[in-house]
Amino acid sequence: MERSGPQVVCTVLAVFACVLISTGNLIADASVAGTEDLRPTALMMLSWPVALAAAVLLVWRHRWPVVVTGVTLLAPLLMRGDSLAALIALAALVAHHTGWRRWTGTALVVAATGFAVWRDAGRVTDLSLAEAWLSTETGAKLTGVIITALVFTAVPFTVGAVRYSTLESRRRDVEERALRDQVARREEQTRIAREMHDVLGHRLSLLSLQAGALEVNAATTPDAAEAAKTVRTTARQSLDDLRQVIGVLRGNGFTDRGPAAPGGPAEPPQPTLTDVPELIASARRAGLAANVTILLDQATTAPAPLGTAAYRILQEALTNVLRHAPGAPAEVTVRGGPGAGLGIEVVNPLPPQPVPSPGSGTGLTGVNERISLLGGTLTAGPGADGFFALRAWLPWVAPTP
């Protein structure tokens, strides 16, 4: 794991302090009272290199906190070493672990610190630090040792707990950002799939109808050339739309492959309310007999999501008339304005017999999703009067003066 400059400095200081204290501890243990002689025992001489090794291992305390803490406990628990390295390692252990590892390590460090303080209190008076605040009476001395060990251990434990909380908070933030990104990608992919259905479904339906008419009437109808032109134009538009959709999927960061490079293809402009007349004209060219009423106030100021949703809803409704009731007339009404909302109504007579038509069957589902996202309402279905009616209402908030 990459370490920052201050963390490296702290580690170097910790290792240096542990080496210094371990050397001082050896000298204090080996000193003979009233003289300047040093008489180290074999256990003292063994504990010193173990303590030095534990000090060096502090460099990796955040990578292997359990192992490093276990090694630093050897000298104070089994030999005559000090517990400074164990206290420093405990902070890393608490920062990275919870449960039994944290509490077992803490208990062992408390015991190791208690042993180290007790031994220090029994040294030569001039070389004992604990003697300054510990009583010489056995019971009081034991109580003082326990309290001292607990206080000394509480400091690294608190530091580690705070660090653990910080790391957990950062981890949760990263997970939440990743989850938000994933949700955003899925929502955008759903939107693109809906756009693909609405755009290509409409134009390919027109293409199919025109091709069928051309096939039947090519030899006898003088309008065959115009029908062929419409087929060609619609096919070209469908291919252009397909390229645009693929460009969005590949180039604008809505897949798991990450964002597009700067200067990549931009998402194509979405239709607005001002494009509704051309949509109706296209349906008429495909053979739809439409009686249209458009009463819009300030159509050019409509919010982009509202304009796009209205266009797609009307597109789906007209496509359904062409698919399921070919040759039937349709009454189309689009009216509204800021503050009043936007109403869309498409009514057509039902055919005497159901007309088979290929399709995904999800058009009205997509319409309902669009309307729900904007807080509107939708009713669609056949009536007892023999007509199929689609009625949608979308909120249109008046601009703030």
Coordinates of N, CA, C and O in Angstrom, one line a residue, residues 31-39:
S31 N 22.1 -3.6 34.9 CA 22.9 -2.8 35.8 C 22.8 -3.4 37.2 O 21.8 -4.0 37.7
V32 N 24.0 -3.3 37.9 CA 24.1 -3.8 39.3 C 24.0 -2.6 40.2 O 24.7 -1.6 40.0
A33 N 23.1 -2.7 41.2 CA 22.9 -1.6 42.1 C 24.2 -1.2 42.8 O 25.0 -2.0 43.3
G34 N 24.4 0.2 42.9 CA 25.5 0.7 43.6 C 26.8 0.7 42.8 O 27.9 1.1 43.3
T35 N 26.8 0.1 41.6 CA 28.0 0.1 40.7 C 27.7 0.5 39.3 O 26.5 0.8 39.0
E36 N 28.7 0.6 38.5 CA 28.5 0.9 37.1 C 28.7 -0.4 36.2 O 28.8 -0.3 35.0
D37 N 28.7 -1.5 36.9 CA 28.9 -2.8 36.2 C 27.6 -3.2 35.5 O 26.4 -2.9 35.9
L38 N 27.7 -3.9 34.4 CA 26.6 -4.5 33.7 C 26.8 -6.0 33.7 O 27.8 -6.6 33.3
R39 N 25.7 -6.7 34.2 CA 25.8 -8.2 34.2 C 24.5 -8.8 33.6 O 23.6 -9.2 34.2

